[in-house]
CSV table of C-alpha atoms and ligand atoms in Angstrom, one decimal:
chain,number,residue,atom,x,y,z
A,1,UNK,CA,-83.3,35.2,-105.9
A,2,UNK,CA,-81.3,37.7,-107.8
A,3,UNK,CA,-81.9,41.2,-106.4
A,4,UNK,CA,-80.9,44.4,-108.2
A,5,UNK,CA,-80.1,47.1,-105.6
A,6,UNK,CA,-80.3,50.7,-106.8
A,7,UNK,CA,-79.1,53.8,-105.0
A,8,UNK,CA,-80.1,56.7,-107.3
A,9,UNK,CA,-78.8,60.3,-106.8
A,10,UNK,CA,-79.5,63.3,-108.9
A,11,UNK,CA,-76.6,62.7,-111.3
A,12,UNK,CA,-75.4,59.3,-110.2
A,13,UNK,CA,-76.7,55.7,-109.9
A,14,UNK,CA,-75.0,53.0,-107.9
A,15,UNK,CA,-76.0,49.4,-108.4
A,16,UNK,CA,-75.3,45.9,-107.2
A,17,UNK,CA,-76.8,42.6,-108.3
A,18,UNK,CA,-76.9,40.3,-105.3
A,19,UNK,CA,-77.8,36.6,-105.1
A,20,UNK,CA,-80.0,36.7,-102.0
A,21,UNK,CA,-79.4,33.0,-101.2
A,22,UNK,CA,-75.6,33.0,-101.2
A,23,UNK,CA,-75.4,36.8,-100.5
A,24,UNK,CA,-72.8,37.0,-103.2
A,25,UNK,CA,-72.3,40.2,-105.2
A,26,UNK,CA,-72.6,39.2,-108.8
A,27,UNK,CA,-71.9,42.7,-110.2
A,28,UNK,CA,-71.5,46.1,-108.8
A,29,UNK,CA,-71.1,49.5,-110.5
A,30,UNK,CA,-71.7,53.2,-110.8
A,31,UNK,CA,-73.1,55.5,-113.4
A,32,UNK,CA,-71.7,59.0,-113.0
A,33,UNK,CA,-72.5,62.4,-114.5
A,34,UNK,CA,-76.0,61.5,-115.6
A,35,UNK,CA,-77.4,64.4,-117.5
A,36,UNK,CA,-74.0,66.1,-117.6
A,37,UNK,CA,-71.3,65.9,-120.3
A,38,UNK,CA,-68.8,63.1,-120.0
A,39,UNK,CA,-71.1,60.4,-118.4
A,40,UNK,CA,-69.3,57.3,-117.4
A,41,UNK,CA,-70.5,53.8,-116.4
A,42,UNK,CA,-68.0,51.6,-114.4
A,43,UNK,CA,-68.8,48.1,-113.2
A,44,UNK,CA,-67.1,45.0,-112.0
A,45,UNK,CA,-68.7,41.6,-112.7
A,46,UNK,CA,-67.7,39.0,-110.0
A,47,UNK,CA,-64.3,37.6,-110.7
A,48,UNK,CA,-63.6,39.9,-113.7
A,49,UNK,CA,-61.8,43.1,-114.2
A,50,UNK,CA,-63.5,46.5,-113.9
A,51,UNK,CA,-65.1,47.8,-117.1
A,52,UNK,CA,-65.3,51.5,-117.7
A,53,UNK,CA,-67.2,53.1,-120.6
A,54,UNK,CA,-67.8,56.7,-121.4
A,55,UNK,CA,-71.3,56.7,-122.9
A,56,UNK,CA,-73.7,59.7,-123.1
A,57,UNK,CA,-76.5,59.4,-120.4
A,58,UNK,CA,-78.9,62.3,-120.9
A,59,UNK,CA,-81.2,60.9,-118.2
A,60,UNK,CA,-81.7,58.0,-115.7
A,61,UNK,CA,-83.7,55.9,-118.2
A,62,UNK,CA,-80.5,55.7,-120.3
A,63,UNK,CA,-78.5,54.9,-117.2
A,64,UNK,CA,-80.8,52.0,-116.3
A,65,UNK,CA,-80.7,50.8,-119.9
A,66,UNK,CA,-76.9,50.7,-119.7
A,67,UNK,CA,-77.0,48.9,-116.3
A,68,UNK,CA,-79.2,46.2,-117.9
A,69,UNK,CA,-76.9,45.9,-120.9
A,70,UNK,CA,-74.0,45.5,-118.5
A,71,UNK,CA,-75.7,42.8,-116.5
A,72,UNK,CA,-76.9,40.8,-119.6
A,73,UNK,CA,-73.9,41.3,-121.9
A,74,UNK,CA,-73.2,38.0,-123.7
A,75,UNK,CA,-69.5,38.1,-122.7
A,76,UNK,CA,-69.1,39.9,-119.4
A,77,UNK,CA,-72.7,39.8,-118.2
A,78,UNK,CA,-73.7,37.9,-115.0
A,79,UNK,CA,-77.2,36.9,-116.1
A,80,UNK,CA,-78.4,35.5,-119.5
A,81,UNK,CA,-81.7,37.3,-119.5
A,82,UNK,CA,-83.3,40.2,-117.8
A,83,UNK,CA,-86.0,37.9,-116.5
A,84,UNK,CA,-83.5,36.3,-114.2
A,85,UNK,CA,-83.7,39.4,-112.0
A,86,UNK,CA,-86.4,38.7,-109.5
A,87,UNK,CA,-86.8,42.1,-107.8
A,88,UNK,CA,-85.3,45.6,-107.4
A,89,UNK,CA,-84.6,47.2,-104.0
A,90,UNK,CA,-84.4,50.9,-104.0
A,91,UNK,CA,-82.7,53.1,-101.4
A,92,UNK,CA,-85.1,55.9,-100.5
A,93,UNK,CA,-83.6,58.6,-98.3
A,94,UNK,CA,-86.7,60.0,-96.5
A,95,UNK,CA,-89.8,58.1,-95.5
A,96,UNK,CA,-91.1,60.7,-93.1
A,97,UNK,CA,-93.4,59.2,-90.5
A,98,UNK,CA,-95.3,57.2,-93.2
A,99,UNK,CA,-92.8,54.4,-93.4
A,100,UNK,CA,-91.5,52.4,-90.4
A,101,UNK,CA,-90.2,49.5,-92.5
A,102,UNK,CA,-89.4,48.6,-96.1
A,103,UNK,CA,-92.4,48.2,-98.5
A,104,UNK,CA,-93.3,46.9,-101.9
A,105,UNK,CA,-93.7,49.9,-104.2
A,106,UNK,CA,-97.1,50.6,-105.7
A,107,UNK,CA,-98.8,53.9,-106.8
A,108,UNK,CA,-99.8,54.7,-103.2
A,109,UNK,CA,-96.2,54.3,-101.9
A,110,UNK,CA,-94.9,56.5,-104.7
A,111,UNK,CA,-97.4,59.1,-103.8
A,112,UNK,CA,-96.4,58.9,-100.1
A,113,UNK,CA,-92.7,59.3,-101.0
A,114,UNK,CA,-93.6,62.3,-103.1
A,115,UNK,CA,-95.6,63.7,-100.2
A,116,UNK,CA,-92.5,63.8,-97.9
A,117,UNK,CA,-90.2,65.0,-100.7
A,118,UNK,CA,-90.0,68.6,-99.4
A,119,UNK,CA,-88.2,67.1,-96.3
A,120,UNK,CA,-85.4,65.8,-98.7
A,121,UNK,CA,-85.7,67.9,-101.8
A,122,UNK,CA,-82.3,66.8,-103.2
A,123,UNK,CA,-82.7,63.1,-102.5
A,124,UNK,CA,-86.3,61.8,-102.7
A,125,UNK,CA,-87.1,63.1,-106.2
A,126,UNK,CA,-83.8,61.6,-107.5
A,127,UNK,CA,-84.6,58.3,-105.7
A,128,UNK,CA,-88.0,58.3,-107.5
A,129,UNK,CA,-86.5,58.9,-110.9
A,130,UNK,CA,-84.6,55.7,-110.3
A,131,UNK,CA,-87.8,53.8,-109.3
A,132,UNK,CA,-89.6,55.0,-112.4
A,133,UNK,CA,-86.8,54.3,-114.8
A,134,UNK,CA,-86.6,50.7,-113.4
A,135,UNK,CA,-90.4,50.3,-113.7
A,136,UNK,CA,-90.2,51.4,-117.3
A,137,UNK,CA,-87.2,49.1,-118.2
A,138,UNK,CA,-88.4,46.1,-116.1
A,139,UNK,CA,-92.2,46.0,-116.2
A,140,UNK,CA,-93.8,43.5,-113.9
A,141,UNK,CA,-90.7,43.1,-111.7
A,142,UNK,CA,-91.5,43.8,-108.1
A,143,UNK,CA,-89.8,47.0,-106.6
A,144,UNK,CA,-89.1,47.5,-102.9
A,145,UNK,CA,-88.5,50.8,-101.2
A,146,UNK,CA,-85.9,50.7,-98.3
A,147,UNK,CA,-85.9,53.9,-96.3
A,148,UNK,CA,-82.9,55.6,-94.5
A,149,UNK,CA,-85.3,56.9,-91.9
A,150,UNK,CA,-87.3,53.7,-91.1
A,151,UNK,CA,-85.1,52.2,-88.4
A,152,UNK,CA,-85.3,55.4,-86.4
A,153,UNK,CA,-89.0,55.6,-86.3
A,154,UNK,CA,-89.0,53.7,-83.0
A,155,UNK,CA,-87.5,56.8,-81.3
A,156,UNK,CA,-89.7,58.0,-78.4
A,157,UNK,CA,-91.3,61.4,-78.6
A,158,UNK,CA,-88.8,62.9,-76.1
A,159,UNK,CA,-86.0,62.0,-78.5
A,160,UNK,CA,-87.5,63.1,-81.8
A,161,UNK,CA,-89.2,66.3,-80.7
A,162,UNK,CA,-87.4,69.7,-81.1
A,163,UNK,CA,-87.9,72.3,-78.4
A,164,UNK,CA,-90.0,74.5,-80.8
A,165,UNK,CA,-93.7,75.3,-80.8
A,166,UNK,CA,-95.6,72.0,-80.9
A,167,UNK,CA,-97.8,73.3,-83.7
A,168,UNK,CA,-94.8,73.1,-86.0
A,169,UNK,CA,-94.8,69.4,-85.4
A,170,UNK,CA,-98.5,69.1,-85.8
A,171,UNK,CA,-98.7,71.2,-88.9
A,172,UNK,CA,-95.5,70.5,-90.7
A,173,UNK,CA,-94.1,67.4,-89.0
A,174,UNK,CA,-91.0,69.3,-87.9
A,175,UNK,CA,-89.1,66.7,-85.8
A,176,UNK,CA,-86.0,64.6,-85.8
A,177,UNK,CA,-86.0,61.7,-88.3
A,178,UNK,CA,-82.4,60.4,-88.5
A,179,UNK,CA,-80.7,58.8,-91.5
A,180,UNK,CA,-78.3,56.0,-92.3
A,181,UNK,CA,-80.9,53.8,-90.7
A,182,UNK,CA,-80.2,50.8,-92.9
A,183,UNK,CA,-76.6,50.9,-91.8
A,184,UNK,CA,-77.4,51.4,-88.1
A,185,UNK,CA,-79.8,48.5,-88.2
A,186,UNK,CA,-77.4,46.2,-90.1
A,187,UNK,CA,-74.4,47.0,-87.9
A,188,UNK,CA,-76.2,46.8,-84.5
A,189,UNK,CA,-77.7,43.4,-85.5
A,190,UNK,CA,-74.3,42.2,-86.7
A,191,UNK,CA,-72.7,43.3,-83.5
A,192,UNK,CA,-75.1,41.1,-81.5
A,193,UNK,CA,-74.2,38.2,-83.8
A,194,UNK,CA,-70.5,38.8,-83.3
A,195,UNK,CA,-70.9,38.9,-79.5
A,196,UNK,CA,-73.1,35.9,-79.6
A,197,UNK,CA,-75.8,37.7,-77.6
A,198,UNK,CA,-79.5,38.1,-78.3
A,199,UNK,CA,-80.1,41.4,-80.2
A,200,UNK,CA,-82.9,42.4,-77.8
A,201,UNK,CA,-80.6,42.1,-74.8
A,202,UNK,CA,-78.0,44.6,-75.8
A,203,UNK,CA,-77.4,48.4,-75.5
A,204,UNK,CA,-75.3,49.3,-78.6
A,205,UNK,CA,-74.0,52.6,-79.8
A,206,UNK,CA,-73.3,52.7,-83.6
A,207,UNK,CA,-70.9,55.3,-84.9
A,208,UNK,CA,-71.5,55.5,-88.7
A,209,UNK,CA,-68.5,57.7,-89.6
A,210,UNK,CA,-68.4,58.3,-93.4
A,211,UNK,CA,-68.5,61.4,-95.4
A,212,UNK,CA,-71.9,61.8,-93.8
A,213,UNK,CA,-71.7,60.7,-90.2
A,214,UNK,CA,-74.2,59.8,-87.5
A,215,UNK,CA,-74.4,58.0,-84.2
A,216,UNK,CA,-77.3,56.0,-82.9
A,217,UNK,CA,-78.4,54.4,-79.6
A,218,UNK,CA,-79.9,51.0,-80.1
A,219,UNK,CA,-81.5,49.6,-77.0
A,220,UNK,CA,-82.8,46.0,-77.1
A,221,UNK,CA,-83.0,46.0,-80.8
A,222,UNK,CA,-84.8,49.3,-81.2
A,223,UNK,CA,-83.3,52.7,-82.1
A,224,UNK,CA,-84.1,55.1,-79.2
A,225,UNK,CA,-82.0,58.1,-80.5
A,226,UNK,CA,-79.8,59.2,-83.4
A,227,UNK,CA,-77.8,62.3,-84.1
A,228,UNK,CA,-79.2,63.4,-87.5
A,229,UNK,CA,-82.4,65.3,-87.4
A,230,UNK,CA,-85.0,66.8,-89.8
A,231,UNK,CA,-82.2,66.6,-92.3
A,232,UNK,CA,-78.8,65.0,-92.4
A,233,UNK,CA,-77.2,68.3,-91.3
A,234,UNK,CA,-77.6,67.8,-87.5
A,235,UNK,CA,-75.3,66.0,-85.1
A,236,UNK,CA,-71.7,65.1,-85.7
A,237,UNK,CA,-69.2,67.1,-87.6
A,238,UNK,CA,-69.0,65.6,-91.1
A,239,UNK,CA,-66.9,65.7,-94.2
A,240,UNK,CA,-68.4,69.1,-95.3
A,241,UNK,CA,-71.4,69.5,-93.0
A,242,UNK,CA,-71.3,71.5,-89.8
A,243,UNK,CA,-73.4,69.2,-87.6
A,244,UNK,CA,-74.9,70.8,-84.4
A,245,UNK,CA,-74.8,74.5,-84.0
A,246,UNK,CA,-76.7,77.4,-82.5
A,247,UNK,CA,-79.3,78.3,-85.1
A,248,UNK,CA,-78.4,82.0,-84.4
A,249,UNK,CA,-75.1,81.3,-86.3
A,250,UNK,CA,-77.1,81.2,-89.5
A,251,UNK,CA,-78.6,84.7,-89.0
A,252,UNK,CA,-75.3,86.1,-87.7
A,253,UNK,CA,-73.2,84.9,-90.7
A,254,UNK,CA,-76.0,86.0,-93.1
A,255,UNK,CA,-75.9,89.5,-91.7
A,256,UNK,CA,-72.1,89.7,-91.6
A,257,UNK,CA,-71.7,88.4,-95.1
A,258,UNK,CA,-74.7,90.3,-96.5
A,259,UNK,CA,-76.2,87.2,-97.8
A,260,UNK,CA,-79.3,85.1,-97.3
A,261,UNK,CA,-80.3,82.0,-95.4
A,262,UNK,CA,-80.1,79.8,-98.5
A,263,UNK,CA,-76.5,80.7,-99.0
A,264,UNK,CA,-75.5,80.1,-95.4
A,265,UNK,CA,-77.3,76.7,-95.5
A,266,UNK,CA,-75.2,75.9,-98.5
A,267,UNK,CA,-72.0,76.8,-96.6
A,268,UNK,CA,-73.1,74.7,-93.6
A,269,UNK,CA,-73.8,71.7,-95.9
A,270,UNK,CA,-70.9,72.0,-98.4
A,271,UNK,CA,-68.1,74.0,-96.9
A,272,UNK,CA,-68.1,73.2,-93.3
A,273,UNK,CA,-67.3,70.2,-91.2
A,274,UNK,CA,-63.8,68.9,-91.2
A,275,UNK,CA,-63.3,70.5,-94.6
A,276,UNK,CA,-64.1,74.0,-93.3
A,277,UNK,CA,-62.4,73.5,-89.9
A,278,UNK,CA,-59.2,72.3,-91.6
A,279,UNK,CA,-58.9,75.6,-93.5
A,280,UNK,CA,-60.3,74.0,-96.7
A,281,UNK,CA,-57.5,71.3,-96.6
A,282,UNK,CA,-59.7,68.3,-97.3
A,283,UNK,CA,-62.9,66.5,-96.3
A,284,UNK,CA,-61.2,63.2,-96.7
A,285,UNK,CA,-59.7,61.6,-93.6
A,286,UNK,CA,-56.8,60.1,-95.6
A,287,UNK,CA,-55.6,63.6,-96.2
A,288,UNK,CA,-56.5,64.8,-92.7
A,289,UNK,CA,-54.6,61.9,-91.1
A,290,UNK,CA,-51.6,62.6,-93.2
A,291,UNK,CA,-51.8,66.3,-92.3
A,292,UNK,CA,-52.3,65.4,-88.6
A,293,UNK,CA,-49.1,63.3,-88.6
A,294,UNK,CA,-47.1,66.1,-90.3
A,295,UNK,CA,-48.3,68.5,-87.6
A,296,UNK,CA,-50.6,70.6,-89.9
A,297,UNK,CA,-52.6,72.8,-87.5
A,298,UNK,CA,-55.8,72.7,-89.6
A,299,UNK,CA,-55.8,69.0,-89.9
A,300,UNK,CA,-55.1,68.6,-86.1
A,301,UNK,CA,-58.0,71.1,-85.3
A,302,UNK,CA,-60.4,69.3,-87.6
A,303,UNK,CA,-59.7,65.7,-86.5
A,304,UNK,CA,-59.7,66.6,-82.8
A,305,UNK,CA,-63.0,68.4,-83.1
A,306,UNK,CA,-64.5,65.6,-85.1
A,307,UNK,CA,-63.4,63.0,-82.5
A,308,UNK,CA,-64.5,65.2,-79.6
A,309,UNK,CA,-68.0,65.4,-80.9
A,310,UNK,CA,-68.2,61.6,-81.3
A,311,UNK,CA,-67.1,61.3,-77.7
A,312,UNK,CA,-69.9,63.7,-76.6
A,313,UNK,CA,-72.6,61.7,-78.4
A,314,UNK,CA,-71.4,58.4,-77.0
A,315,UNK,CA,-71.6,59.9,-73.5
A,316,UNK,CA,-75.1,61.2,-74.2
A,317,UNK,CA,-76.3,57.9,-75.6
A,318,UNK,CA,-74.7,55.9,-72.7
A,319,UNK,CA,-76.8,58.2,-70.5
A,320,UNK,CA,-79.9,57.9,-72.6
A,321,UNK,CA,-79.7,54.0,-72.5
A,322,UNK,CA,-78.6,54.0,-68.8
A,323,UNK,CA,-75.5,52.1,-69.9
A,324,UNK,CA,-73.8,50.6,-73.0
A,325,UNK,CA,-72.6,47.1,-73.8
A,326,UNK,CA,-71.0,47.7,-77.2
A,327,UNK,CA,-69.7,50.6,-79.3
A,328,UNK,CA,-69.4,49.9,-83.0
A,329,UNK,CA,-67.5,51.8,-85.7
A,330,UNK,CA,-68.5,51.6,-89.3
A,331,UNK,CA,-68.4,53.4,-92.7
A,332,UNK,CA,-65.4,54.9,-94.5
A,333,UNK,CA,-63.8,56.6,-91.5
A,334,UNK,CA,-65.1,54.2,-88.8
A,335,UNK,CA,-63.8,51.2,-90.7
A,336,UNK,CA,-60.5,52.6,-91.9
A,337,UNK,CA,-59.2,55.1,-89.4
A,338,UNK,CA,-57.4,53.7,-86.4
A,339,UNK,CA,-56.5,57.3,-85.5
A,340,UNK,CA,-60.1,58.5,-85.1
A,341,UNK,CA,-61.1,55.3,-83.3
A,342,UNK,CA,-58.2,55.7,-80.8
A,343,UNK,CA,-59.0,59.4,-80.3
A,344,UNK,CA,-62.5,58.5,-79.4
A,345,UNK,CA,-62.0,55.3,-77.3
A,346,UNK,CA,-59.1,56.7,-75.2
A,347,UNK,CA,-61.6,59.2,-73.8
A,348,UNK,CA,-64.0,56.6,-72.6
A,349,UNK,CA,-62.1,55.4,-69.6
A,350,UNK,CA,-65.0,56.4,-67.4
A,351,UNK,CA,-67.1,53.7,-69.1
A,352,UNK,CA,-64.4,51.1,-68.5
A,353,UNK,CA,-63.3,51.0,-72.1
A,354,UNK,CA,-59.8,49.8,-72.9
A,355,UNK,CA,-58.2,49.7,-76.3
A,356,UNK,CA,-56.3,46.9,-78.0
A,357,UNK,CA,-53.8,48.9,-80.0
A,358,UNK,CA,-52.8,46.1,-82.2
A,359,UNK,CA,-56.3,45.1,-83.2
A,360,UNK,CA,-57.1,48.8,-83.7
A,361,UNK,CA,-54.3,49.1,-86.2
A,362,UNK,CA,-56.2,47.1,-88.9
A,363,UNK,CA,-58.3,48.8,-91.5
A,364,UNK,CA,-61.6,47.7,-93.2
A,365,UNK,CA,-62.3,44.5,-91.5
A,366,UNK,CA,-64.6,43.1,-88.8
A,367,UNK,CA,-62.6,43.0,-85.5
A,368,UNK,CA,-62.9,43.6,-81.7
A,369,UNK,CA,-60.7,46.5,-80.8
A,370,UNK,CA,-61.3,46.7,-77.1
A,371,UNK,CA,-59.0,45.1,-74.6
A,372,UNK,CA,-59.9,41.8,-73.0
A,373,UNK,CA,-60.5,43.6,-69.7
A,374,UNK,CA,-62.8,46.3,-71.3
A,375,UNK,CA,-66.2,46.6,-69.6
A,376,UNK,CA,-67.7,47.8,-73.0
A,377,UNK,CA,-66.9,45.9,-76.2
A,378,UNK,CA,-65.6,48.1,-79.1
A,379,UNK,CA,-66.1,46.6,-82.5
A,380,UNK,CA,-65.3,47.5,-86.1
A,381,UNK,CA,-68.2,46.3,-88.2
A,382,UNK,CA,-68.0,47.0,-91.9
A,383,UNK,CA,-71.4,48.2,-93.0
A,384,UNK,CA,-73.2,46.7,-96.0
A,385,UNK,CA,-76.3,48.8,-96.9
A,386,UNK,CA,-76.7,47.1,-100.2
A,387,UNK,CA,-76.9,43.6,-98.6
A,388,UNK,CA,-79.4,44.9,-96.1
A,389,UNK,CA,-81.5,46.3,-98.9
A,390,UNK,CA,-81.3,43.0,-100.8
A,391,UNK,CA,-82.3,41.1,-97.7
A,392,UNK,CA,-85.3,43.3,-97.1
A,393,UNK,CA,-86.3,43.1,-100.8
A,394,UNK,CA,-86.0,39.3,-100.9
A,395,UNK,CA,-88.0,38.9,-97.7
A,396,UNK,CA,-90.9,41.1,-99.0
A,397,UNK,CA,-91.2,39.6,-102.5
A,398,UNK,CA,-90.9,35.9,-101.4
B,1,ADP,P1,-70.3,58.2,-97.8
B,1,ADP,O1,-71.0,56.9,-98.1
B,1,ADP,O2,-71.0,59.0,-96.7
B,1,ADP,O3,-70.0,59.0,-99.0
B,1,ADP,P2,-68.1,56.5,-96.9
B,1,ADP,O4,-68.7,55.8,-95.8
B,1,ADP,O5,-67.8,55.8,-98.2
B,1,ADP,O6,-68.9,57.8,-97.2
B,1,ADP,O7,-66.8,57.2,-96.3
B,1,ADP,C1,-66.0,58.0,-97.2
B,1,ADP,C2,-64.9,58.6,-96.3
B,1,ADP,O8,-64.2,57.6,-95.6
B,1,ADP,C3,-63.8,59.3,-97.1
B,1,ADP,O9,-64.2,60.6,-97.4
B,1,ADP,C4,-62.7,59.3,-96.2
B,1,ADP,O10,-62.8,60.4,-95.3
B,1,ADP,C5,-62.8,58.0,-95.4
B,1,ADP,N1,-61.9,57.0,-95.7
B,1,ADP,C6,-62.0,56.1,-96.7
B,1,ADP,N2,-60.9,55.3,-96.7
B,1,ADP,C7,-60.1,55.7,-95.7
B,1,ADP,C8,-58.8,55.3,-95.2
B,1,ADP,N3,-58.1,54.3,-95.7
B,1,ADP,N4,-58.3,55.9,-94.1
B,1,ADP,C9,-59.0,56.9,-93.5
B,1,ADP,N5,-60.2,57.4,-94.0
B,1,ADP,C10,-60.7,56.8,-95.0
């Protein structure tokens, strides 16, 4: 089957066309600046050079039209006709408690996604715009929703509840949901495959370290805890997000700066994390690593604090699972930063972790980076959320 995978944001739309049998990517691309001046579509058909076109895209309907044009172009296209596309898999950020797995989209599902939109006001409405645009452009083609939160729905109550008045959970569903679930599920299952062990026999900690970052504890194939919460702001330090802090910090900064909660939340989401700690140097670990190696105090402060927080979560999750067999690194930083992986793993001697420095010096590929004597395996497992979405979609529409 040919599956179109769509990840739709408020002004961007990422897409991949994947052959679900061979798992080959037939074309991948990105529409940027949708609804803004200077819209651009860029895409790479398999085996061909990247094509970039500046075309006005006043809305997502136009973006989808251009994606379809790109896929069916007589010269550079990868399918002859639109009818060759069997299904569309959509990344949906928040499924609340309603969705514990991927589902075929119908009116009821759209309504349920709308119902939890106030939990992800920036993401869910944008995701739904993509769903509706595809439905309009490809009537009759089955659409599947794959949720970032679904994998974490197996968390027990003691892990997902906040220590606030229980009525807030009952009335407003205030609880921890977790995100990056598609990645945590894919990477933890892949780790079992790499180790040649049954998925349901392992205790795995997945460190998804990208611009957004989260850690999860996967025990016997089920997520039992994860570091993001009601929203993706909780947990690790991230590119620009603060991660965990005392909620009183919000009120304190608001009072000191003479501003409101909304502004402080914006600072915590957009100007904090390694970006804020580095003294506004960068949110990108390529810049931070370069700064670290040159002795830049801000970069050193940011990278060390980032790594320290990962170490703390690994310790917490080893405790939560009463042990750990495998620690995985994935996403932009996890796959590409030997420095961060080393700063984390060298502090896990108490778990019996040893590091294979040479293996760890590689970037962007699947590899075991723990030493042969390590009691816990440490792996780099490149994530592939698009493939996971395509697999779920193919399985549901079969
Ligand atoms: P997201 O999907 O959350 O936007 P990614 O998983 O793509 O993020 O990760 C992007 C981040 O990965 C970049 O901001 C950068 O910090 C980091 N990164 C990418 N390539 C490298 C590299 N070669 N070395 C170090 N860090 C890298």
